[in-house]
Tab-separated table of N, CA, C and O in Angstrom:
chain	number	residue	atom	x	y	z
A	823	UNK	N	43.141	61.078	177.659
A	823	UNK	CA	43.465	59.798	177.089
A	823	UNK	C	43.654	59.877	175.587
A	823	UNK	O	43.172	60.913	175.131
A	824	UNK	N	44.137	59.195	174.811
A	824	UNK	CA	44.209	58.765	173.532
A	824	UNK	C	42.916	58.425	172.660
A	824	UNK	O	42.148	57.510	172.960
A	825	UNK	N	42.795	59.046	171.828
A	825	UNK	CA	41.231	58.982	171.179
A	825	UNK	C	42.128	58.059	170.208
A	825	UNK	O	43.294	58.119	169.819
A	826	UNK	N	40.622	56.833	169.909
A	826	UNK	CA	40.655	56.009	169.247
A	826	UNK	C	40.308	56.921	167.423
A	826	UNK	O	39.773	58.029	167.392
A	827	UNK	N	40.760	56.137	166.051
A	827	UNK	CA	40.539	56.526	165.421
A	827	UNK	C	38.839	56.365	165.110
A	827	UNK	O	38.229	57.252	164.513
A	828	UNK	N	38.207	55.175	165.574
A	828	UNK	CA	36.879	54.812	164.821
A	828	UNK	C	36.222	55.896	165.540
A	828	UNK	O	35.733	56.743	164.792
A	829	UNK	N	36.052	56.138	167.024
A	829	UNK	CA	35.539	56.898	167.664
A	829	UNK	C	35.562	58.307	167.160
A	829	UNK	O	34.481	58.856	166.947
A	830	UNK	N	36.714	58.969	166.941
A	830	UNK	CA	36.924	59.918	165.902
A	830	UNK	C	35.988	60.191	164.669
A	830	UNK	O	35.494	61.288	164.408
A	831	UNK	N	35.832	59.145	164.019
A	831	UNK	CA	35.363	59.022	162.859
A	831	UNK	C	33.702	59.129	163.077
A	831	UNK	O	33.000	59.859	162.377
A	832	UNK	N	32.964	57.920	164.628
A	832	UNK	CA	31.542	58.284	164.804
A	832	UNK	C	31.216	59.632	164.912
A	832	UNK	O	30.130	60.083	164.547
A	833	UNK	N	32.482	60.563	165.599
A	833	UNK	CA	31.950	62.009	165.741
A	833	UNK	C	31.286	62.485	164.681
A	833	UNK	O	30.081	62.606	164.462
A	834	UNK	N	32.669	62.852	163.774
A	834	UNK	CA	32.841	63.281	162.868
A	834	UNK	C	31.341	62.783	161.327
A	834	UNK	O	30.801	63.409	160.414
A	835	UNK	N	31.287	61.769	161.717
A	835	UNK	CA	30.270	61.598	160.782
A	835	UNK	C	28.522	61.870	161.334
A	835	UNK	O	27.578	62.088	160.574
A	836	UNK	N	28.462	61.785	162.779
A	836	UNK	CA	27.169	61.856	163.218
A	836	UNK	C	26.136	62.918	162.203
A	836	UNK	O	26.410	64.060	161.834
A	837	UNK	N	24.897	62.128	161.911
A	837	UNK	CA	24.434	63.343	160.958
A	837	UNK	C	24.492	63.207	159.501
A	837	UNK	O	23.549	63.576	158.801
A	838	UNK	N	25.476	62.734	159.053
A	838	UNK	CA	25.757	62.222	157.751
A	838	UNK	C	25.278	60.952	157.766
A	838	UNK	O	25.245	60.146	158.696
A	839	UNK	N	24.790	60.825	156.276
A	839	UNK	CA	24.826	59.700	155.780
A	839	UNK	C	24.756	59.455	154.613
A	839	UNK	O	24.117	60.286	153.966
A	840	UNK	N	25.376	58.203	153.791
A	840	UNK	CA	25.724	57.356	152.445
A	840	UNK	C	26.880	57.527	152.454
A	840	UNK	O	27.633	57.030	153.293
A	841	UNK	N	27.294	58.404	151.338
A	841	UNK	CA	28.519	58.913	151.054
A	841	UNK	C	29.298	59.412	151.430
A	841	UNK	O	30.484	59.083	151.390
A	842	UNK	N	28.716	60.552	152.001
A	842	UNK	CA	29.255	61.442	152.231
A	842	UNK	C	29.641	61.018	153.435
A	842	UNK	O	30.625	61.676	153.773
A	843	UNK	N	29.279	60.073	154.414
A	843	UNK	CA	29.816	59.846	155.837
A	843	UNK	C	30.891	58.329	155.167
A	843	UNK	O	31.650	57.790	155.972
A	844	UNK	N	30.829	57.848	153.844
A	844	UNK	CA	31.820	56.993	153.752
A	844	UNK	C	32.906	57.866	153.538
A	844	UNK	O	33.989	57.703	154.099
A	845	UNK	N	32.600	59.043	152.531
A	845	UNK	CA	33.722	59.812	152.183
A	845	UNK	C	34.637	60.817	153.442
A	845	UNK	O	35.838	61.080	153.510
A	846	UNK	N	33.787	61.102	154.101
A	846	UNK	CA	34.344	61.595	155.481
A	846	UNK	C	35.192	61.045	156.147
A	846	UNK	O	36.327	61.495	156.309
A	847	UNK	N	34.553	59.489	156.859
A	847	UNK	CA	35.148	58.793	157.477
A	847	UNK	C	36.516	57.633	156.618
A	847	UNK	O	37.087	56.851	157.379
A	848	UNK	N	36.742	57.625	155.792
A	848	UNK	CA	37.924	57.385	154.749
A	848	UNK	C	39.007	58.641	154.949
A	848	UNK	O	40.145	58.551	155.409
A	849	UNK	N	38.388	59.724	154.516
A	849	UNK	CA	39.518	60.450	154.754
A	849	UNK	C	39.821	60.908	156.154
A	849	UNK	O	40.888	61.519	156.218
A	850	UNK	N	39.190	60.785	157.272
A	850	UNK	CA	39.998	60.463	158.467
A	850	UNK	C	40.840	59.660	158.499
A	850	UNK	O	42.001	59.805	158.884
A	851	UNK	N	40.119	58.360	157.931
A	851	UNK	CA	41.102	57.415	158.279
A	851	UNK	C	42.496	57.114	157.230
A	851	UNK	O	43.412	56.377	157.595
A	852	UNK	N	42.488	57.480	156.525
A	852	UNK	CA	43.697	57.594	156.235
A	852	UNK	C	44.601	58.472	156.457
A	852	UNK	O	45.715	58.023	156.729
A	853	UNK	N	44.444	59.828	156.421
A	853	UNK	CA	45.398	60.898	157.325
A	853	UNK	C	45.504	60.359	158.544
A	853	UNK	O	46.676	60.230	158.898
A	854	UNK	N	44.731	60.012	159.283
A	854	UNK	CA	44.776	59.204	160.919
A	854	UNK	C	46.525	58.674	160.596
A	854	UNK	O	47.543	59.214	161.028
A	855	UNK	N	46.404	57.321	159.605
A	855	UNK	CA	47.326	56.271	159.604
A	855	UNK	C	48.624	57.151	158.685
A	855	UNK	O	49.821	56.910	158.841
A	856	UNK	N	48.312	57.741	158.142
A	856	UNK	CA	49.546	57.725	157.064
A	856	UNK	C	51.066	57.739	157.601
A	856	UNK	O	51.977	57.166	157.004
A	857	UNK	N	51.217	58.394	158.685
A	857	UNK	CA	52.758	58.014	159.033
A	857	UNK	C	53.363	56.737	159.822
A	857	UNK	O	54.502	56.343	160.075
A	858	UNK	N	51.757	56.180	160.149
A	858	UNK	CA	52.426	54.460	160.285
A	858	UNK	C	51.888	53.855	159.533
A	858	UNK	O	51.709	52.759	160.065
A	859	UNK	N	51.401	53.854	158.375
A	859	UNK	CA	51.370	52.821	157.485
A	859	UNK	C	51.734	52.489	156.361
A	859	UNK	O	52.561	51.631	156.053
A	860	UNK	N	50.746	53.582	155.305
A	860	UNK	CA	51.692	54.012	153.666
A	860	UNK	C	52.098	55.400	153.471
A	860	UNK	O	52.673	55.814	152.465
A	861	UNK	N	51.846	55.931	154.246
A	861	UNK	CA	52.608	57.627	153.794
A	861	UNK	C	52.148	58.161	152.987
A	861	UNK	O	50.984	58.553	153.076
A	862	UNK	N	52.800	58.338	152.057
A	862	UNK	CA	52.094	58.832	150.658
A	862	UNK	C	50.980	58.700	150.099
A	862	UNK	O	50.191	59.629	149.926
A	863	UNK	N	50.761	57.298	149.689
A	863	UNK	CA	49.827	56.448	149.358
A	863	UNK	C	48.210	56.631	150.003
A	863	UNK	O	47.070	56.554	149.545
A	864	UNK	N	48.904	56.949	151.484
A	864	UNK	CA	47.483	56.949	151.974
A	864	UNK	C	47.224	58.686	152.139
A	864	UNK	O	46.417	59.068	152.987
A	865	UNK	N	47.674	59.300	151.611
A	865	UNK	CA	47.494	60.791	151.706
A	865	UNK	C	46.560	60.905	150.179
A	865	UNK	O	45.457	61.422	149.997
A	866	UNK	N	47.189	60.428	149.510
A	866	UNK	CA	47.047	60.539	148.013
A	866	UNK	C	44.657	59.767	148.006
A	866	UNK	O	43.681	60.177	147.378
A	867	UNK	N	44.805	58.794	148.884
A	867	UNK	CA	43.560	57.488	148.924
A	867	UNK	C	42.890	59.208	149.830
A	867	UNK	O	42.003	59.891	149.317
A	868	UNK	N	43.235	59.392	150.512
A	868	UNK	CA	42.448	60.575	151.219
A	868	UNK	C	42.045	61.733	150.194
A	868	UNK	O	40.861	62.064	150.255
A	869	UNK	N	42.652	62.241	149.483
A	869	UNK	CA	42.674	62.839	148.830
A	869	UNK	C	41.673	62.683	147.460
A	869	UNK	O	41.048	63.534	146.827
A	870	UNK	N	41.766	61.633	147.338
A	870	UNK	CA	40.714	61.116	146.458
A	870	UNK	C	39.244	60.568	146.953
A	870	UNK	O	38.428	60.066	146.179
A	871	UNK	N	39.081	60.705	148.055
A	871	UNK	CA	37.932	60.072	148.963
A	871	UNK	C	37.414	61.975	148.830
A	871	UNK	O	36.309	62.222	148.347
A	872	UNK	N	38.546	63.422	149.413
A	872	UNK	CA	37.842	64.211	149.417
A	872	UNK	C	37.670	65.047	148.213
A	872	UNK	O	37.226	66.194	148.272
A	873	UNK	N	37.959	64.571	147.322
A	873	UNK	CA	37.789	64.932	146.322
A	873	UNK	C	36.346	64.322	145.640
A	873	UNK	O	35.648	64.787	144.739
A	874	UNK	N	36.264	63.622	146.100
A	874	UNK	CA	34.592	62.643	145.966
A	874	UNK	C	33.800	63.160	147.048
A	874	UNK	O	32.642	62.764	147.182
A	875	UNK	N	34.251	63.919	147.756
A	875	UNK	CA	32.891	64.311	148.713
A	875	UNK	C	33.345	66.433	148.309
A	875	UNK	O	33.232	67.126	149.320
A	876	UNK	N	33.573	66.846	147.619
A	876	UNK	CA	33.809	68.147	147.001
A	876	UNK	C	33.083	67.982	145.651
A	876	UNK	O	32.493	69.002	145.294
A	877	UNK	N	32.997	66.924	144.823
A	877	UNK	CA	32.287	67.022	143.836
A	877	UNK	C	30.738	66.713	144.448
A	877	UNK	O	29.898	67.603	144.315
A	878	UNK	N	30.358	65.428	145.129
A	878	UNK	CA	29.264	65.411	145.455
A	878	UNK	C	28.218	66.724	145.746
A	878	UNK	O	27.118	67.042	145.293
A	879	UNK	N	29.411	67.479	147.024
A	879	UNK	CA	28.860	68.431	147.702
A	879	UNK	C	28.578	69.846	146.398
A	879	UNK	O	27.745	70.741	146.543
A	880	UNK	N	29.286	69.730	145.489
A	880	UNK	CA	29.149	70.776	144.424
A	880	UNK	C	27.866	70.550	143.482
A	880	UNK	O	27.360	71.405	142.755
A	881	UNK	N	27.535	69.495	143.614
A	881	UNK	CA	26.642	68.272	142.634
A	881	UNK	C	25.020	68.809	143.664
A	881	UNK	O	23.878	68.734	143.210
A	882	UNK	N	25.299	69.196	144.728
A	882	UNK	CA	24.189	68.721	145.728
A	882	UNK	C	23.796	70.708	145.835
A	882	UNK	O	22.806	71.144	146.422
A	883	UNK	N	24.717	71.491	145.206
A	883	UNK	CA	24.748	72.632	145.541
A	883	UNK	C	24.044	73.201	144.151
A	883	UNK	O	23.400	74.248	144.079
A	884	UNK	N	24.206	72.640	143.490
A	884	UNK	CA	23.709	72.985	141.704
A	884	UNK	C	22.594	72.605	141.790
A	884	UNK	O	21.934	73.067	140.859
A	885	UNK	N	21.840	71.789	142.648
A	885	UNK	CA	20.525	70.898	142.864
A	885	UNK	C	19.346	71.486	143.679
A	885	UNK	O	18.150	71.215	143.787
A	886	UNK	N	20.414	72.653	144.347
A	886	UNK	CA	19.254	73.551	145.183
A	886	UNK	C	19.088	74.514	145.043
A	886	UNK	O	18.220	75.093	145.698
C-alpha cells in the first residue's frame, strides 16, 4: 500500500525527541511534498531544518 507521510515521519522519529525529532520530521516532510507543492522552496526549508539538526548534532558531539 501507499505509506502515508505522517506515519513515515512517527517511524522515523521514534526515539527522538525536541528538536531533533522536529528537525527530522520537517525535513521529511518537505522532501515528501516538494514535487507537489513548492519545489524548490521546499527543498531549500528542508535543507535548512537539516542543517539545524547537523549543527545541533555537532553541538551535542563537542559536549561529550
Amino acid at each position: 500500500g501507499i505509506v502515508e507521510c505522517i506515519d513515515a515521519i512517527e517511524s522515523a522519529t521514534a526515539g527522538l525527541v525536541g528538536i531533533e525529532a522536529v528537525c527530522v520530521a520537517n525535513v521529511i516532510k518537505y522532501v515528501w511534498r516538494f514535487k507537489l507543492k513548492n519545489g524548490t522552496e521546499d527543498l531549500r526549508k528542508a535543507m535548512w531544518y537539516l542543517e539545524r539538526l547537523i549543527a545541533g548534532s555537532e553541538e551535542n558531539a563537542k559536549k561529550a
